[in-house]
């Protein structure tokens, strides 16, 4: 969906490198909310512009990744393409 051929092509990049600014800002805000420990995000429906420039709709879930001590050390996210349903 990001339009890259290799995993190495995303290292050091941010959402702004792959998505329109207004969408990247929302994705980042959602991620920071999760990382700040305020709340996981569950099945939020959001537009995603894929590498071809086509807009698809995803149901996205983002939850904190915890270490052995229960501290937030990252974020785990998953998305399901729901374009056909919409």
GROMACS .gro file of C-alpha atoms in nm:
model
   86
    1UNK     CA    1   0.000   0.000   0.000
    2UNK     CA    2   0.292   0.238   0.055
    3UNK     CA    3   0.428   0.184  -0.294
    4UNK     CA    4   0.770   0.055  -0.188
    5UNK     CA    5   0.939  -0.264  -0.301
    6UNK     CA    6   1.149  -0.341   0.007
    7UNK     CA    7   1.110  -0.304   0.381
    8UNK     CA    8   1.437  -0.109   0.383
    9UNK     CA    9   1.265   0.163   0.179
   10UNK     CA   10   1.059   0.272   0.483
   11UNK     CA   11   1.342   0.293   0.738
   12UNK     CA   12   1.387   0.647   0.863
   13UNK     CA   13   1.068   0.767   0.696
   14UNK     CA   14   0.751   0.907   0.849
   15UNK     CA   15   0.385   0.914   0.745
   16UNK     CA   16   0.449   1.242   0.559
   17UNK     CA   17   0.682   1.058   0.322
   18UNK     CA   18   0.401   0.827   0.209
   19UNK     CA   19   0.069   1.006   0.261
   20UNK     CA   20  -0.085   1.348   0.195
   21UNK     CA   21  -0.002   1.591   0.476
   22UNK     CA   22  -0.355   1.613   0.618
   23UNK     CA   23  -0.382   1.234   0.646
   24UNK     CA   24  -0.028   1.196   0.779
   25UNK     CA   25  -0.104   1.450   1.052
   26UNK     CA   26  -0.411   1.253   1.161
   27UNK     CA   27  -0.222   0.921   1.159
   28UNK     CA   28   0.053   1.078   1.371
   29UNK     CA   29  -0.194   1.230   1.617
   30UNK     CA   30  -0.364   0.893   1.658
   31UNK     CA   31  -0.031   0.721   1.715
   32UNK     CA   32   0.079   0.978   1.972
   33UNK     CA   33  -0.250   0.934   2.157
   34UNK     CA   34  -0.179   0.562   2.187
   35UNK     CA   35   0.188   0.615   2.283
   36UNK     CA   36   0.090   0.869   2.547
   37UNK     CA   37  -0.119   0.596   2.709
   38UNK     CA   38  -0.446   0.780   2.675
   39UNK     CA   39  -0.635   0.512   2.483
   40UNK     CA   40  -0.602   0.248   2.215
   41UNK     CA   41  -0.780   0.315   1.888
   42UNK     CA   42  -1.012   0.041   1.774
   43UNK     CA   43  -1.160  -0.008   1.426
   44UNK     CA   44  -1.161   0.360   1.331
   45UNK     CA   45  -1.254   0.400   0.964
   46UNK     CA   46  -1.006   0.620   0.782
   47UNK     CA   47  -0.905   0.697   0.425
   48UNK     CA   48  -0.567   0.577   0.302
   49UNK     CA   49  -0.417   0.695  -0.026
   50UNK     CA   50  -0.224   0.398  -0.164
   51UNK     CA   51   0.093   0.422  -0.376
   52UNK     CA   52  -0.108   0.452  -0.697
   53UNK     CA   53  -0.287   0.764  -0.568
   54UNK     CA   54  -0.616   0.578  -0.520
   55UNK     CA   55  -0.805   0.633  -0.194
   56UNK     CA   56  -0.903   0.318  -0.006
   57UNK     CA   57  -1.084   0.296   0.329
   58UNK     CA   58  -0.939   0.101   0.620
   59UNK     CA   59  -1.068  -0.001   0.961
   60UNK     CA   60  -0.758   0.063   1.170
   61UNK     CA   61  -0.670  -0.049   1.520
   62UNK     CA   62  -0.369   0.085   1.712
   63UNK     CA   63  -0.265  -0.036   2.056
   64UNK     CA   64   0.041   0.023   2.275
   65UNK     CA   65   0.325  -0.229   2.271
   66UNK     CA   66   0.434  -0.298   2.630
   67UNK     CA   67   0.763  -0.430   2.765
   68UNK     CA   68   0.794  -0.687   3.045
   69UNK     CA   69   0.749  -0.408   3.303
   70UNK     CA   70   0.428  -0.281   3.144
   71UNK     CA   71   0.590   0.031   3.000
   72UNK     CA   72   0.486   0.152   2.656
   73UNK     CA   73   0.776   0.097   2.415
   74UNK     CA   74   0.600   0.119   2.082
   75UNK     CA   75   0.280   0.085   1.889
   76UNK     CA   76   0.118  -0.207   1.711
   77UNK     CA   77  -0.124  -0.127   1.432
   78UNK     CA   78  -0.338  -0.326   1.194
   79UNK     CA   79  -0.572  -0.220   0.918
   80UNK     CA   80  -0.837  -0.401   0.719
   81UNK     CA   81  -0.943  -0.273   0.377
   82UNK     CA   82  -1.316  -0.202   0.394
   83UNK     CA   83  -1.346  -0.004   0.072
   84UNK     CA   84  -1.587  -0.248  -0.090
   85UNK     CA   85  -1.813  -0.236   0.215
   86UNK     CA   86  -1.833   0.144   0.208
   0.00000   0.00000   0.00000
